[in-house]
Coordinates of C-alpha atoms in Angstrom, one line a residue:
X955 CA -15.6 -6.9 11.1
X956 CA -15.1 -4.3 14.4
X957 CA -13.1 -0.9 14.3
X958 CA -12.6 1.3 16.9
X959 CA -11.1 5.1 15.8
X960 CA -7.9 4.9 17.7
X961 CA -6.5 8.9 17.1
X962 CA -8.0 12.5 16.1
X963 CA -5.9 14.8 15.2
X964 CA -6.0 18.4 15.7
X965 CA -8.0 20.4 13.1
X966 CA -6.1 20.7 10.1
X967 CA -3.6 19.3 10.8
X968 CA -2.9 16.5 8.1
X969 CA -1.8 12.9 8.9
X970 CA 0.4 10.3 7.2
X971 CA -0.4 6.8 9.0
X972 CA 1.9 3.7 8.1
X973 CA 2.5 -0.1 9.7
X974 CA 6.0 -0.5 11.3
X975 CA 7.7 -3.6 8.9
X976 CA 9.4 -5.7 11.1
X977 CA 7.0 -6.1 13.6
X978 CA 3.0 -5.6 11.8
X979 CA 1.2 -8.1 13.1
X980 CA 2.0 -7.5 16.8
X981 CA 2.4 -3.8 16.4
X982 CA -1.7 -3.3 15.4
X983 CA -2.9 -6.3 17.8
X984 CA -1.7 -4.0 20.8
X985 CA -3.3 -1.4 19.1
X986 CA -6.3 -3.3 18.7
X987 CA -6.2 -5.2 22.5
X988 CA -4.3 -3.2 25.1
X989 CA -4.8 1.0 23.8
X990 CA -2.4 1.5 27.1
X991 CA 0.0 -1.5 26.6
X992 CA 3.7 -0.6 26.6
X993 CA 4.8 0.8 23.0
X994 CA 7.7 -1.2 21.4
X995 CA 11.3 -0.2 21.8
X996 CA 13.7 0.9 19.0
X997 CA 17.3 0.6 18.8
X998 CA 19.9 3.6 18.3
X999 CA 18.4 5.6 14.9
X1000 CA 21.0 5.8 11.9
X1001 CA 21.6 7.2 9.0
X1002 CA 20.5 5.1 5.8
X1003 CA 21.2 8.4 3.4
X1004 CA 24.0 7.1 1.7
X1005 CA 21.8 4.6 0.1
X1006 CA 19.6 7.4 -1.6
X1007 CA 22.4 8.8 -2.9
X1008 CA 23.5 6.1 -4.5
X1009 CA 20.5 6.7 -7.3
X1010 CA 22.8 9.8 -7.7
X1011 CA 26.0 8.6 -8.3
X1012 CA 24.9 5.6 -10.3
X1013 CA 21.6 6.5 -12.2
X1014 CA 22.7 10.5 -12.2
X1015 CA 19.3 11.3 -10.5
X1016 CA 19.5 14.5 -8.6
X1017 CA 16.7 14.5 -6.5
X1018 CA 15.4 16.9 -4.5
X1019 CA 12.9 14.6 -2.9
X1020 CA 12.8 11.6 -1.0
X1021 CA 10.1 9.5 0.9
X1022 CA 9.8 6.1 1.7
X1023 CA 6.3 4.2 0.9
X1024 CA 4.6 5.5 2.9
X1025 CA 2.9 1.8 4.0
X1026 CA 5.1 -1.2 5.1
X1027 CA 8.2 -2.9 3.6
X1028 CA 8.7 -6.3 3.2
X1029 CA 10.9 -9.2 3.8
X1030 CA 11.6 -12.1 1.3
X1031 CA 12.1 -15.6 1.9
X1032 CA 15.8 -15.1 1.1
X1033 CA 15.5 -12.8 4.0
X1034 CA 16.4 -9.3 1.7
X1035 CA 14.8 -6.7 3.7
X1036 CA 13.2 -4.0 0.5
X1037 CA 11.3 -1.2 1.2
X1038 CA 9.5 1.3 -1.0
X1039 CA 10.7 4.3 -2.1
X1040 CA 10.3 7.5 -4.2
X1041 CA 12.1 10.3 -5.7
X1042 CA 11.2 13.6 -7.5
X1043 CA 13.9 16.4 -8.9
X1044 CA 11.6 18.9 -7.8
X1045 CA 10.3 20.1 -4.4
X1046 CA 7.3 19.9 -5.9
X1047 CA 7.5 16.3 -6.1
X1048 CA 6.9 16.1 -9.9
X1049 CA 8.6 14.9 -12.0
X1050 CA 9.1 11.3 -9.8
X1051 CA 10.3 7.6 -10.1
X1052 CA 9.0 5.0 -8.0
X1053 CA 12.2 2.6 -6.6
X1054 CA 13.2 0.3 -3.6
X1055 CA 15.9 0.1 -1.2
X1056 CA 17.3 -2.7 -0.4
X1057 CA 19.2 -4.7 2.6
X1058 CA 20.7 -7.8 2.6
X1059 CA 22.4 -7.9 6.2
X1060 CA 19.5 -7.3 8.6
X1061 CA 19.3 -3.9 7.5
X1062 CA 22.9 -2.7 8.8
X1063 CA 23.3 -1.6 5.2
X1064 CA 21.4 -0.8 2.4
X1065 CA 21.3 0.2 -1.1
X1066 CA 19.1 1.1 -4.4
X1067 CA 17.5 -0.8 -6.6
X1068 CA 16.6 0.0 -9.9
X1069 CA 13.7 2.3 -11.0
X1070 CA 10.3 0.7 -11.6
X1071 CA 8.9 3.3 -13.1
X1072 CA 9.4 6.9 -14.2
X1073 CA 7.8 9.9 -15.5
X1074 CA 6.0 9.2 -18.6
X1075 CA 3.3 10.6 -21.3
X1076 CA 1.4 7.5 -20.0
X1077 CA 2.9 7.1 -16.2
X1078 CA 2.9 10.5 -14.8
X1079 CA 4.8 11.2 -11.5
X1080 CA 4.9 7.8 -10.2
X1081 CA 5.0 8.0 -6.3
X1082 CA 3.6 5.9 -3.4
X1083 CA 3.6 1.8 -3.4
X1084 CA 3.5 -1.1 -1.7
X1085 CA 5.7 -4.3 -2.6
X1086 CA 4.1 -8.0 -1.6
X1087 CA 6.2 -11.5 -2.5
X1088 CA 4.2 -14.3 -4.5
X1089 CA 4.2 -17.5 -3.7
X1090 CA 7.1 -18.2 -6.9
X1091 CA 9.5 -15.6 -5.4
X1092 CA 8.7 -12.7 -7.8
X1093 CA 8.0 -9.3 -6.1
X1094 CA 5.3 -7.4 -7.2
X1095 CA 4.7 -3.5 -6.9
X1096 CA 1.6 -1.7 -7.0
X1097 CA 2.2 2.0 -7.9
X1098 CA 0.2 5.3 -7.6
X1099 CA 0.3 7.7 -10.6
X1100 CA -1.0 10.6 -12.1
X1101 CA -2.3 8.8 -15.5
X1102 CA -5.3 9.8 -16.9
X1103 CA -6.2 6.2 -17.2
X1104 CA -6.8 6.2 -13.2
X1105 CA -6.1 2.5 -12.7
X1106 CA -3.2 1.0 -10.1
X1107 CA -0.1 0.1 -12.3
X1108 CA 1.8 -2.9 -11.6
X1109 CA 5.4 -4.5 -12.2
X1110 CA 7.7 -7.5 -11.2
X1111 CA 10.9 -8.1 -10.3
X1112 CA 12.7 -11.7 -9.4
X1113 CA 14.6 -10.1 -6.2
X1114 CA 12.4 -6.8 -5.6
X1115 CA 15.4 -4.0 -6.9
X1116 CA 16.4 -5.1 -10.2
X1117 CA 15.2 -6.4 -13.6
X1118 CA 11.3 -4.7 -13.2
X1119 CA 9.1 -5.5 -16.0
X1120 CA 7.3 -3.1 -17.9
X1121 CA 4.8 -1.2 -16.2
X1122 CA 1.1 -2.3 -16.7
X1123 CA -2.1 -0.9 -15.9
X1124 CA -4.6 -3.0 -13.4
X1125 CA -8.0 -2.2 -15.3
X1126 CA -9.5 -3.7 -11.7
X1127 CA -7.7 -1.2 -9.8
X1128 CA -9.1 1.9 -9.9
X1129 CA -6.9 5.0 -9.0
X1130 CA -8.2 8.4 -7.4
X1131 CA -4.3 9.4 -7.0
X1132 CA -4.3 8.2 -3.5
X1133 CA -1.9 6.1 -1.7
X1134 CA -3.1 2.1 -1.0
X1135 CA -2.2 -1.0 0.7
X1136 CA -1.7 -4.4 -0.8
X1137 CA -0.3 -7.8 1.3
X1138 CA -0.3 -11.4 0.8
X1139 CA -2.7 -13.8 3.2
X1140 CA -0.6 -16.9 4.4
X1141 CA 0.0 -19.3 1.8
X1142 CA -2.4 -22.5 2.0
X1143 CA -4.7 -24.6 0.2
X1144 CA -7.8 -22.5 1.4
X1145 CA -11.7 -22.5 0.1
X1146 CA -12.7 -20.0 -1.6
X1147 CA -15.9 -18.7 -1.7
X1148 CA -17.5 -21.0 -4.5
X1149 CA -15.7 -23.9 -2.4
X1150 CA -12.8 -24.8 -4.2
X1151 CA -9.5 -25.5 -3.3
X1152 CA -7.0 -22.7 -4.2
X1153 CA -2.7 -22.8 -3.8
X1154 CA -3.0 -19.6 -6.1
X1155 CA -1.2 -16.3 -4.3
X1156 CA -4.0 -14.4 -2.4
X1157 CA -3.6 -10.9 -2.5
X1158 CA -5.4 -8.0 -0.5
X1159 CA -5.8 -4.6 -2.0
X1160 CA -7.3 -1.4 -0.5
X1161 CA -8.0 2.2 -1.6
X1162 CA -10.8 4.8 -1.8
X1163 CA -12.2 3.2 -4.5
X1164 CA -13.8 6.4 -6.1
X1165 CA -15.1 5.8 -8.9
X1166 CA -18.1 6.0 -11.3
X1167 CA -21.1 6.2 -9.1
X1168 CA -19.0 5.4 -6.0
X1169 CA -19.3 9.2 -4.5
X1170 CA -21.3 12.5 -4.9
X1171 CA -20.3 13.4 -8.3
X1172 CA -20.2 9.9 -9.7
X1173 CA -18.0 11.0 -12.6
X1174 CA -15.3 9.1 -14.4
X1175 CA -11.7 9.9 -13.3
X1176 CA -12.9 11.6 -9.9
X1177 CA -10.2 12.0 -7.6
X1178 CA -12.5 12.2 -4.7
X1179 CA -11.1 10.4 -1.6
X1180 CA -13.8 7.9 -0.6
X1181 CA -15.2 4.3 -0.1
X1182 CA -12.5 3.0 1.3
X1183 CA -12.6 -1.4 -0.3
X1184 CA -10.9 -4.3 0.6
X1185 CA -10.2 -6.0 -2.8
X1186 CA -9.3 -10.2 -3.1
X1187 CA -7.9 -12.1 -5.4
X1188 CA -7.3 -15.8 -5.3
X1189 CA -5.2 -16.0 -8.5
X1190 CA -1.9 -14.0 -7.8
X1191 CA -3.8 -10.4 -9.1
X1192 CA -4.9 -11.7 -12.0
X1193 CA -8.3 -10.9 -11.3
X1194 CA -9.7 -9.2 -8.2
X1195 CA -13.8 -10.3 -8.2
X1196 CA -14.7 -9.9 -4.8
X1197 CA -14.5 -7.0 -2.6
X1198 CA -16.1 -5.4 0.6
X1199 CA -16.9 -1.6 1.3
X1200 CA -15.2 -0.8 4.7
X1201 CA -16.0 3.1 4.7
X1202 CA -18.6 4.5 2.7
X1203 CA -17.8 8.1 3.4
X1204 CA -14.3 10.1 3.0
X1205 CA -11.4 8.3 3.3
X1206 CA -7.8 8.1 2.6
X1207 CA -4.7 6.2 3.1
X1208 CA -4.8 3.0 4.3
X1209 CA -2.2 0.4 5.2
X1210 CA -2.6 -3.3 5.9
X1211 CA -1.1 -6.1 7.9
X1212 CA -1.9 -9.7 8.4
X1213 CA -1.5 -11.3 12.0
X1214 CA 0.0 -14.9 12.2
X1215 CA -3.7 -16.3 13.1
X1216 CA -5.1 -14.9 9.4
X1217 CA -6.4 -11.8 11.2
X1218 CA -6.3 -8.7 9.0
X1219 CA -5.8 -5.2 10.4
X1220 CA -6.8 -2.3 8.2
X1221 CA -5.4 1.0 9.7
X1222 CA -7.2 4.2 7.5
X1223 CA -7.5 7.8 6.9
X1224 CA -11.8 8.4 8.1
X1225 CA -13.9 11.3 8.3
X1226 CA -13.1 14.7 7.0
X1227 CA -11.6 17.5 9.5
X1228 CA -12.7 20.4 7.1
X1229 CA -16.1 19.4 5.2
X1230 CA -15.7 22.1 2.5
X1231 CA -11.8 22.0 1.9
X1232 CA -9.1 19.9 0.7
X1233 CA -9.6 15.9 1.9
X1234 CA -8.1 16.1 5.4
X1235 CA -7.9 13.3 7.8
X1236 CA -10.5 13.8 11.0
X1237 CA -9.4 10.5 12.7
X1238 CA -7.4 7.4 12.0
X1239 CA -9.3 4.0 11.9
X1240 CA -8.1 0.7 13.0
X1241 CA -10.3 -2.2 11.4
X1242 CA -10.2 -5.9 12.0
X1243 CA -11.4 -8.9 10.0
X1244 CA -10.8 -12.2 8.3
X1245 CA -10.8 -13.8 5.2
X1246 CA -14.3 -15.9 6.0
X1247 CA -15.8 -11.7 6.1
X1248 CA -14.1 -11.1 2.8
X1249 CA -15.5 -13.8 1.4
X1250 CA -19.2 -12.7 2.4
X1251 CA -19.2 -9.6 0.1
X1252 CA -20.7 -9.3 -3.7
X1253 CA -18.9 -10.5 -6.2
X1254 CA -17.6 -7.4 -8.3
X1255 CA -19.9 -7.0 -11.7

């Protein structure tokens, strides 16, 4: 694996970090190659509001807040453009649903798909996910909450906006209420580490992975921000058994991408800017690797 920190920002100042969609892969190899290569180019911005407001009209959601993943969309093999979203009728951002948008012309239009999930004795102020395709078509979403339970809770749609299933907890996930990154390796008949031949879905997973014993305090349900891991799983999320520590120390958001060689970027939150306050960024990481590195690490006991 190689890193290289890539931007510090100013003290206190907090930073939100996120992989363009449509172009990941090349976007974080320049980053990772040529520092002073020539940024890409955007077209004309528009408006997409009219999409939000559609949760409005049609589900009677007032919200009062909006924000989109804050990682990467996707696009399917039908070529449906969906990105994550959430929601929250307070400013506060709680209470909150977790949703997609939703484009099936390129992105010159778009619209809302259903809520994945909402507020809940048992899901409490859903927020922040990531959405990855499986090799059958479904889509799956892996959500940040508040629950008490501290795990990653996932659902599935057939199309990624409608017909979610019921939200499940991820007892491999752990959850320090922090934003993550999930993406799907290119689909092949690889070998995996014990040297058999797997056409499962192979899923990467990343968060602070915080713990019991994993920071300072080592208690249950910390919501400390550190030990950033790389999770796989070789059998569509099922199970995750292997994973690799990429920062031991604080860390925060992270976001992934996979180049069309295999190559995995990992672009992260490191370092603290204020030691004694509130988990604040000090520098954003860009870390590259493969799949042969994954499979090096211990498996998870």
């Amino acid at each position: 694996m190689s890193r290289r920190t890539i931007f510090r920002p100013a003290p206190r100042r907090s930073v939100i970090i996120s992989i363009i969609v449509a172009a990941a892969s090349s976007t974080t190899l320049r980053a990772e190659t040529a520092a002073n290569d020539t940024p890409p180019s955007f077209t004309t911005k528009k408006l997409y509001t009219a999409a939000f407001e559609e949760f409005r009209a049609r589900d009677g959601y007032d919200w009062e807040v909006l924000a989109m993943g804050p990682g990467h969309g996707i696009r399917l093999a039908s070529g449906r453009l969906v990105a994550p979203v959430w929601l929250a009728t307070d400013r506060s951002h709680r209470p909150s649903i977790s949703a997609t948008i939703y484009s099936d012309d390129q992105g010159q239009t778009w619209h809302a798909g259903e809520t994945i999930v909402a507020t809940t004795d048992e899901t409490p102020n859903p927020s922040e996910h990531e959405l990855v395709e499986l090799a059958d078509g479904r889509v799956m979403a892996n959500i940040r909450t508040e629950s008490k339970r501290h795990r990653r809770v996932i659902a599935f749609s057939p199309d990624g906006a409608t017909n979610w299933t019921k939200p499940e907890f991820a007892d491999a996930l752990y959850e320090p209420i922090c934003m993550a990154s999930t993406v799907r390796l290119p689909a092949a008949s690889e070998e995996s580490k014990n040297g058999s031949s797997t056409a499962q879905t192979t899923l990467l997973f990343s968060n602070p992975n915080s713990g019991p014993g994993a920071g300072p305090t080592g208690k249950q349900g910390s919501r400390e921000r550190r030990n950033l891991t790389v999770r796989l799983s070789e059998d569509t999320g099922q199970t995750w058994p292997t994973a690799r520590v990429i920062a031991p120390d604080a860390s925060g958001y992270s976001d992934m991408a996979v180049a069309p060689d295999g190559m995995i970027y990992l672009l992260y939150e490191a370092d603290r800017a204020d030691p004694t306050g509130p988990f604040v960024p000090g520098s954003l990481t860009l870390a590259k690797f493969n799949r042969a590195w994954l499979l090096k690490g211990e498996d998870v006991k």
